Coordinates of C-alpha atoms in Angstrom, one line a residue:
M1 CA 138.7 114.2 -81.9
A2 CA 135.7 114.9 -79.2
L3 CA 134.3 118.7 -80.0
R4 CA 132.3 118.7 -76.8
A5 CA 132.0 120.1 -73.2
T6 CA 130.4 120.4 -70.6
I7 CA 129.6 123.5 -68.3
R8 CA 127.2 124.2 -65.9
G9 CA 125.8 121.0 -66.3
T10 CA 124.9 121.7 -70.1
S11 CA 126.4 119.4 -72.6
Y12 CA 127.7 121.3 -76.3
R13 CA 128.4 120.1 -79.0
F14 CA 130.5 121.4 -82.0
G15 CA 130.2 120.1 -85.6
S16 CA 133.8 121.1 -86.8
V17 CA 137.1 122.8 -85.7
K18 CA 135.7 125.8 -88.0
E19 CA 132.4 126.3 -85.4
V20 CA 134.8 125.6 -82.7
L21 CA 137.1 128.4 -83.7
A22 CA 134.3 130.9 -84.8
K23 CA 132.2 130.1 -81.1
A24 CA 135.3 130.2 -79.6
N25 CA 135.9 134.4 -80.9
P26 CA 135.0 137.2 -78.7
A27 CA 131.7 138.5 -79.7
K28 CA 132.2 140.9 -83.1
S29 CA 128.8 142.4 -85.2
G30 CA 130.6 140.6 -87.8
D31 CA 130.5 137.4 -86.6
A32 CA 127.3 138.1 -85.7
L33 CA 126.5 139.0 -89.1
A34 CA 127.5 135.8 -90.7
G35 CA 126.1 133.8 -88.3
V36 CA 128.7 132.0 -86.9
G37 CA 129.3 133.6 -83.5
A38 CA 128.9 131.9 -80.1
A39 CA 124.9 132.3 -79.1
D40 CA 125.8 133.3 -75.6
A41 CA 128.9 133.9 -73.1
V42 CA 128.1 130.3 -71.8
E43 CA 128.6 128.7 -75.1
R44 CA 131.6 131.3 -76.0
V45 CA 133.2 129.4 -72.7
A46 CA 132.3 126.1 -73.9
A47 CA 133.7 126.7 -77.1
R48 CA 137.3 127.9 -75.8
A49 CA 137.3 124.8 -73.4
V50 CA 137.1 122.4 -76.5
L51 CA 139.6 124.6 -78.3
S52 CA 142.3 124.8 -75.7
E53 CA 142.4 120.5 -75.6
L54 CA 142.6 120.8 -79.8
T55 CA 146.0 120.0 -80.9
L56 CA 148.6 122.0 -83.5
A57 CA 148.4 118.9 -85.4
E58 CA 144.4 119.1 -85.7
L59 CA 144.2 122.5 -86.6
R60 CA 146.8 121.7 -89.4
Q61 CA 144.6 119.3 -90.8
N62 CA 141.5 121.1 -90.4
P63 CA 142.0 124.7 -92.2
V64 CA 138.9 126.3 -92.4
V65 CA 138.8 126.4 -96.3
P66 CA 139.9 122.7 -97.8
Y67 CA 143.2 122.2 -99.6
E68 CA 141.5 121.6 -102.9
Q69 CA 139.5 125.1 -102.7
D70 CA 141.9 127.3 -102.0
E71 CA 145.1 128.3 -103.5
L72 CA 145.9 130.2 -99.7
T73 CA 145.5 126.7 -98.0
R74 CA 147.5 125.0 -100.3
L75 CA 150.1 127.8 -100.0
V76 CA 150.2 127.3 -96.3
E77 CA 150.4 123.5 -96.4
D78 CA 152.8 123.4 -98.9
T79 CA 155.5 126.0 -97.5
L80 CA 155.1 125.2 -94.0
D81 CA 158.4 124.9 -92.2
E82 CA 158.0 121.3 -91.3
Q83 CA 160.9 121.1 -88.3
A84 CA 159.8 124.4 -87.1
Y85 CA 156.1 122.7 -87.2
R86 CA 157.6 119.3 -85.6
A87 CA 158.8 121.3 -82.3
V88 CA 155.3 122.6 -81.5
K89 CA 152.9 119.6 -83.3
D90 CA 152.2 117.8 -80.4
L91 CA 150.9 120.9 -78.1
T92 CA 147.3 122.0 -77.4
V93 CA 146.3 125.5 -78.0
G94 CA 145.8 125.8 -74.1
Q95 CA 149.6 125.0 -73.8
L96 CA 150.9 127.3 -76.9
R97 CA 149.3 129.8 -75.0
E98 CA 151.1 129.0 -71.7
W99 CA 154.4 128.4 -73.4
L100 CA 154.1 131.5 -75.3
L101 CA 153.4 133.6 -72.4
E102 CA 155.9 132.1 -69.9
T103 CA 158.6 134.3 -69.2
S104 CA 161.6 132.2 -70.6
T105 CA 160.2 132.7 -73.9
T106 CA 162.1 134.7 -75.9
G107 CA 161.6 136.5 -79.2
A108 CA 164.3 134.7 -80.5
R109 CA 162.2 131.7 -79.3
I110 CA 158.6 132.5 -80.9
R111 CA 160.8 133.3 -84.2
A112 CA 162.3 129.9 -84.0
V113 CA 158.7 128.3 -84.0
S114 CA 157.0 131.0 -86.3
P115 CA 157.3 129.2 -90.0
G116 CA 156.1 125.6 -88.5
L117 CA 152.5 127.7 -87.2
T118 CA 149.4 127.9 -89.4
P119 CA 147.4 130.9 -89.5
E120 CA 144.9 129.0 -88.0
M121 CA 147.0 128.0 -84.9
A122 CA 147.5 132.0 -84.5
A123 CA 143.8 132.6 -84.8
A124 CA 143.4 129.7 -82.1
V125 CA 145.8 130.7 -79.2
C126 CA 144.6 134.4 -79.8
K127 CA 141.1 133.0 -78.9
L128 CA 142.4 132.5 -75.5
M129 CA 144.2 135.3 -74.5
S130 CA 143.0 138.7 -73.0
N131 CA 143.7 142.0 -74.2
M132 CA 147.3 142.2 -71.8
D133 CA 148.0 138.7 -72.8
L134 CA 148.0 139.5 -76.5
M135 CA 150.1 142.9 -75.5
V136 CA 152.6 141.0 -73.5
V137 CA 153.1 138.5 -76.3
G138 CA 153.3 140.9 -79.3
R139 CA 155.8 143.1 -77.6
K140 CA 158.2 139.7 -77.4
A141 CA 158.2 138.9 -81.0
E142 CA 159.9 141.4 -82.7
V143 CA 160.5 141.4 -86.1
V144 CA 163.0 143.5 -87.5
V145 CA 163.4 144.4 -91.4
R146 CA 165.4 146.7 -93.5
A147 CA 164.6 148.6 -96.8
N148 CA 165.7 152.1 -97.0
N149 CA 166.1 152.3 -93.3
T150 CA 165.9 149.8 -90.3
L151 CA 162.2 148.8 -88.3
G152 CA 161.2 146.7 -85.6
L153 CA 164.4 147.3 -83.7
P154 CA 163.6 147.1 -79.9
G155 CA 162.8 150.9 -78.1
R156 CA 161.7 152.1 -81.8
M157 CA 157.9 153.2 -82.9
S158 CA 157.7 154.1 -86.6
S159 CA 155.1 156.3 -88.1
R160 CA 153.4 156.1 -91.8
L161 CA 152.9 159.6 -92.9
Q162 CA 149.9 159.4 -95.1
P163 CA 149.6 162.5 -96.8
N164 CA 146.7 162.0 -99.0
H165 CA 145.1 164.7 -101.2
P166 CA 141.2 164.4 -103.0
T167 CA 142.5 165.3 -106.1
D168 CA 145.7 163.8 -106.1
D169 CA 147.2 167.5 -106.8
V170 CA 151.0 166.9 -106.3
E171 CA 152.0 170.2 -104.4
G172 CA 149.3 169.4 -101.8
I173 CA 150.5 166.0 -101.0
L174 CA 154.4 167.7 -100.7
Y175 CA 153.1 170.2 -98.3
S176 CA 151.8 167.8 -96.0
T177 CA 154.1 165.8 -96.5
R178 CA 156.3 168.2 -95.2
E179 CA 154.4 169.1 -92.5
G180 CA 154.3 165.6 -91.0
L181 CA 158.3 165.2 -91.6
A182 CA 158.6 168.2 -89.7
Y183 CA 156.4 166.4 -86.4
G184 CA 159.0 163.3 -86.9
C185 CA 156.5 161.2 -88.7
G186 CA 157.1 158.9 -91.7
D187 CA 160.1 156.9 -90.7
A188 CA 158.2 153.9 -91.7
V189 CA 157.1 154.7 -95.4
I190 CA 155.3 158.0 -96.9
G191 CA 152.5 156.3 -98.4
V192 CA 149.8 157.9 -100.5
N193 CA 146.5 156.5 -100.9
P194 CA 145.3 157.8 -104.9
A195 CA 142.4 159.2 -105.5
T196 CA 143.1 158.2 -109.5
D197 CA 144.0 155.0 -109.5
T198 CA 146.2 155.3 -113.2
A199 CA 149.9 154.5 -113.3
E200 CA 150.6 157.9 -114.6
S201 CA 149.3 159.8 -111.5
T202 CA 150.9 156.6 -109.3
A203 CA 154.6 157.7 -111.4
E204 CA 153.8 161.5 -110.9
I205 CA 153.6 161.0 -106.9
L206 CA 156.3 158.8 -106.7
T207 CA 158.8 161.3 -108.7
A208 CA 157.7 164.0 -106.6
L209 CA 158.0 162.3 -102.9
D210 CA 161.5 160.7 -104.3
D211 CA 162.5 164.7 -105.3
L212 CA 161.7 165.7 -101.9
M213 CA 163.3 162.7 -100.4
R214 CA 166.3 163.0 -101.8
R215 CA 166.7 167.0 -101.8
N216 CA 166.6 166.8 -97.7
R217 CA 168.2 163.3 -97.6
V218 CA 165.2 161.9 -95.6
P219 CA 166.0 157.9 -94.9
T220 CA 162.5 156.3 -95.5
Q221 CA 160.8 154.5 -97.9
H222 CA 157.8 156.1 -100.6
C223 CA 155.0 153.8 -101.8
V224 CA 151.4 155.1 -103.7
L225 CA 148.7 152.8 -102.5
S226 CA 146.9 152.2 -106.3
H227 CA 146.5 148.8 -107.3
I228 CA 149.1 146.0 -107.6
T229 CA 149.0 146.3 -111.7
V230 CA 148.6 149.5 -111.8
Q231 CA 151.6 149.6 -110.1
M232 CA 153.7 147.0 -112.2
R233 CA 152.9 149.2 -115.2
A234 CA 154.1 152.5 -113.2
L235 CA 157.1 150.4 -113.0
S236 CA 158.0 148.3 -115.7
E237 CA 156.7 151.1 -118.4
L238 CA 157.0 154.5 -116.7
R239 CA 160.0 153.6 -114.7
C240 CA 159.3 155.3 -111.7
P241 CA 161.1 155.1 -108.4
M242 CA 159.2 152.8 -106.3
D243 CA 161.0 151.9 -103.1
L244 CA 157.9 149.5 -101.8
M245 CA 154.9 147.8 -103.7
F246 CA 152.2 147.7 -102.1
Q247 CA 148.4 145.5 -102.2
S248 CA 145.7 144.8 -100.4
L249 CA 145.4 141.0 -99.0
A250 CA 142.2 138.8 -97.8
G251 CA 142.4 135.4 -96.3
S252 CA 140.8 133.3 -99.1
E253 CA 140.9 132.8 -102.8
K254 CA 137.5 134.1 -103.9
A255 CA 138.1 137.2 -101.3
N256 CA 141.5 138.1 -103.1
T257 CA 140.0 137.7 -106.4
A258 CA 137.6 140.3 -105.4
F259 CA 140.4 142.2 -105.1
G260 CA 141.7 141.8 -108.4
I261 CA 145.1 139.7 -107.2
S262 CA 146.4 136.2 -106.9
V263 CA 149.1 134.3 -105.5
A264 CA 150.6 134.0 -108.9
L265 CA 150.1 137.8 -109.6
V266 CA 151.4 138.8 -106.3
D267 CA 154.8 136.7 -107.0
E268 CA 154.9 138.2 -110.6
A269 CA 155.1 141.8 -108.4
Y270 CA 157.6 140.5 -106.0
A271 CA 159.6 139.4 -108.5
M272 CA 159.4 142.9 -110.2
M273 CA 160.3 144.8 -107.3
R274 CA 163.5 142.7 -106.8
E275 CA 164.2 143.5 -110.2
L276 CA 163.4 147.3 -110.6
G277 CA 162.4 148.6 -107.1
T278 CA 164.6 150.9 -105.4
T279 CA 164.8 149.9 -102.1
R280 CA 168.0 149.2 -100.6
G281 CA 167.3 146.7 -98.5
P282 CA 165.7 143.3 -99.3
N283 CA 162.4 143.8 -97.7
R284 CA 160.4 145.5 -100.6
M285 CA 156.5 144.8 -100.0
Y286 CA 154.0 146.4 -98.2
F287 CA 150.4 145.1 -97.3
E288 CA 147.4 146.2 -96.0
T289 CA 144.5 143.7 -94.3
G290 CA 141.5 144.5 -91.9
Q291 CA 138.6 141.9 -89.9
G292 CA 135.6 141.6 -92.4
S293 CA 137.4 142.0 -95.6
A294 CA 136.5 138.4 -96.5
L295 CA 132.6 138.7 -95.4
S296 CA 132.4 141.8 -97.1
S297 CA 132.7 139.8 -100.2
D298 CA 130.8 137.0 -99.2
A299 CA 133.9 134.7 -99.6
H300 CA 134.4 133.8 -95.5
H301 CA 133.5 130.1 -96.4
G302 CA 131.4 130.4 -92.9
A303 CA 134.6 131.5 -90.9
D304 CA 134.9 133.9 -88.3
Q305 CA 136.8 137.1 -89.1
V306 CA 139.8 136.7 -86.7
T307 CA 140.5 133.5 -88.0
M308 CA 139.8 134.9 -92.0
E309 CA 142.4 138.2 -91.1
A310 CA 145.5 135.6 -89.9
R311 CA 145.1 133.8 -92.9
C312 CA 145.7 137.5 -94.8
Y313 CA 149.2 136.7 -92.4
G314 CA 150.0 133.6 -94.4
F315 CA 150.0 134.8 -97.5
A316 CA 152.1 138.0 -96.3
R317 CA 154.3 136.2 -94.9
R318 CA 156.1 134.7 -98.5
Y319 CA 157.0 138.0 -99.7
K320 CA 159.5 138.7 -96.3
P321 CA 157.7 142.4 -96.7
F322 CA 158.7 145.6 -94.8
L323 CA 155.6 147.2 -93.6
V324 CA 152.0 145.1 -93.0
N325 CA 149.3 147.0 -90.9
T326 CA 146.0 146.4 -90.6
V327 CA 143.3 149.0 -91.3
V328 CA 141.3 147.5 -88.1
G329 CA 138.0 150.1 -87.9
F330 CA 138.2 150.9 -91.6
I331 CA 135.4 148.6 -93.1
G332 CA 132.6 150.0 -90.9
P333 CA 130.7 149.0 -88.2
E334 CA 128.7 146.1 -89.4
Y335 CA 132.2 143.6 -88.8
L336 CA 133.8 145.9 -85.6
E337 CA 130.9 148.0 -84.2
T338 CA 132.3 149.6 -81.0
G339 CA 135.5 150.9 -79.2
A340 CA 136.3 147.4 -78.0
Q341 CA 135.8 145.4 -80.8
I342 CA 138.5 147.6 -82.6
T343 CA 140.5 148.0 -79.7
R344 CA 140.1 144.0 -79.0
A345 CA 140.7 143.4 -83.3
G346 CA 143.6 145.9 -83.2
L347 CA 145.6 143.9 -80.5
E348 CA 144.6 140.7 -81.9
D349 CA 145.7 141.4 -85.7
H350 CA 149.2 142.7 -84.5
F351 CA 149.6 139.6 -82.0
M352 CA 148.3 137.5 -84.7
G353 CA 151.0 139.0 -87.5
K354 CA 153.8 139.3 -85.2
L355 CA 154.0 135.3 -84.3
L356 CA 153.4 134.5 -88.0
G357 CA 156.5 136.7 -88.4
L358 CA 155.4 140.0 -89.9
P359 CA 156.5 143.5 -89.0
M360 CA 153.2 144.7 -87.9
G361 CA 151.4 147.7 -87.7
C362 CA 148.1 149.1 -87.1
D363 CA 145.7 152.1 -88.4
A364 CA 143.9 152.5 -85.4
C365 CA 141.1 154.1 -86.5
F366 CA 137.0 154.3 -87.0
T367 CA 134.7 155.6 -89.5
Y368 CA 132.4 158.1 -88.2
H369 CA 129.1 155.5 -88.1
A370 CA 131.0 153.1 -85.4
A371 CA 130.8 153.2 -81.5
M372 CA 134.1 154.8 -80.9
S373 CA 134.8 157.8 -79.3
Q374 CA 138.1 159.7 -79.7
D375 CA 139.0 158.4 -76.2
E376 CA 139.1 155.5 -76.8
L377 CA 140.9 155.8 -80.4
E378 CA 143.4 157.3 -78.1
S379 CA 143.6 154.8 -75.9
L380 CA 144.4 152.1 -78.6
K381 CA 147.3 153.9 -79.9
V382 CA 149.3 153.9 -76.5
L383 CA 148.0 149.6 -76.2
L384 CA 149.6 148.8 -79.3
G385 CA 152.5 151.6 -78.9
A386 CA 153.1 149.4 -75.4
A387 CA 152.5 146.1 -77.3
G388 CA 155.3 146.5 -79.3
C389 CA 153.8 147.5 -82.7
A390 CA 156.1 148.3 -85.4
Y391 CA 154.1 152.1 -86.7
L392 CA 151.1 153.4 -86.8
M393 CA 149.7 155.9 -89.2
S394 CA 150.1 159.6 -89.3
L395 CA 147.6 162.4 -91.1
P396 CA 146.8 165.9 -90.3
V397 CA 144.4 166.3 -87.1
G398 CA 143.9 162.6 -87.7
D399 CA 141.1 163.0 -90.0
D400 CA 141.7 162.0 -93.7
I401 CA 139.6 164.0 -95.9
M402 CA 140.2 161.5 -98.8
L403 CA 138.8 158.9 -97.4
N404 CA 137.0 160.3 -94.8
Y405 CA 137.5 158.3 -91.2
Q406 CA 139.4 159.2 -87.9
S407 CA 143.1 157.5 -87.3
T408 CA 146.0 159.1 -86.2
S409 CA 147.5 162.7 -86.0
F410 CA 150.8 163.9 -87.3
H411 CA 151.0 165.6 -83.3
D412 CA 149.8 161.7 -81.7
I413 CA 152.8 159.8 -83.1
P414 CA 155.5 162.4 -80.8
S415 CA 153.3 162.1 -78.2
V416 CA 152.4 158.1 -78.0
R417 CA 156.9 158.1 -78.1
G418 CA 157.4 160.5 -75.3
L419 CA 154.6 158.2 -73.3
L420 CA 156.7 155.3 -73.8
G421 CA 160.1 156.2 -74.2
S422 CA 160.3 155.5 -77.7
R423 CA 162.3 156.5 -80.8
P424 CA 162.3 156.7 -84.7
T425 CA 164.1 154.3 -86.8
P426 CA 168.0 155.2 -85.9
E427 CA 168.2 156.2 -89.3
F428 CA 165.2 158.8 -89.2
D429 CA 166.0 159.4 -85.4
A430 CA 169.7 161.1 -86.4
W431 CA 167.8 162.6 -89.7
L432 CA 165.6 164.6 -87.7
E433 CA 168.6 165.2 -85.0
D434 CA 170.5 167.0 -87.7
V435 CA 168.2 169.1 -89.4
G436 CA 166.6 170.1 -85.8
I437 CA 163.6 168.9 -85.5
T438 CA 164.5 167.3 -82.2
R439 CA 166.9 167.2 -80.0
G440 CA 168.1 164.2 -78.1
G441 CA 164.5 162.7 -79.0
R442 CA 162.6 165.7 -77.8
P443 CA 160.9 168.1 -79.7
G444 CA 163.6 170.6 -81.3
P445 CA 164.2 174.1 -82.3
R446 CA 162.3 172.9 -86.0
F447 CA 159.7 171.0 -84.6
G448 CA 156.2 171.7 -86.4
D449 CA 158.2 173.7 -88.7
A450 CA 157.6 172.6 -92.6
E451 CA 159.8 175.3 -93.5
A452 CA 162.4 173.1 -92.6
I453 CA 162.4 171.2 -95.4
R454 CA 162.7 172.0 -98.7

């Protein structure tokens, strides 16, 4: 395996596949912080030239974290679909890119090979693609899932209604929920980031949301994003209603240990949700990720943040989740500094998750010390919608008063849907029409009227 290339008479040699992957990555502040990125644009081109000639078999043989050191590497290797893998193993990364972009390569064909792809393969081909390439393939790679409604169908774009409150005041959460529903938001999930990470608070919020949803016959799911062990206690001991169980994931065993989780723990939570969860459909889990999470806990093993992010998706797909989203600009400018970097990362993550068979959404967002403008953020929302992103966030005026970051507003969701001609999930769409919030997919007589929700 020759890891070298000559560009303009200069020879570049790379010491490992991991180094090639890192230096082929578009410039990111996180990779610079970790000291793994390319020194300049010419070295980046050399790394991409080498990467394009590597086969998928060579990538499988060279995971960025060794099998013996990491349970996620073992999980991916031991559960890979060998029949699907054999269909693509002799392709080079460059050939995989060309195949994905072929007009004859349909979503069904991508889904057929997806179980045979490792995260390193998804990350590798991502690095050879332009932003538009990522969008074209992301839109083709449809992933349809079901909980209390159906997510991911063509022509549909959903949203997570995020009614956070800085003191977990239930009445405040409920009013924000009613406002968001009145703007047509919340068909992916009504998901609250709690200020108080206790089983009792989790159960109280879930019970109140469940009551609102039942009273108004809202066809969606609810979730409180407390730690998975807290949710397990709320479900098993307090027996509260729980449609989806949530956890943040990282791309290495060491990083997940910092999150207080393991494969065995998430296996246990998944089994508990199958037994006690209130979801009607087969997909019961909700995961969030974000480039830079492994580096932030010094658990990246010298790998770049795109590849480590792809490994999160290799972990997530074990549980056939209903929702996965990358909180793309939330960790901070140390990892994604500018609007261009955040935009690229959002499109990368959406593409890699879809390629690995996940129903990907995105929290298009930035922290207030990042170099991203509101206009750039709005552009990213439209790009993600055009790329077939399953769902975006939605919260009052796009400004989270509890987590202190800028995201997608209640008003943005109908605006993006109108621009792209998309609709909510079929079940939620019918409910919006029935209560007068929309008429023919457009704002109806009760649009924006929180009093329409009792």
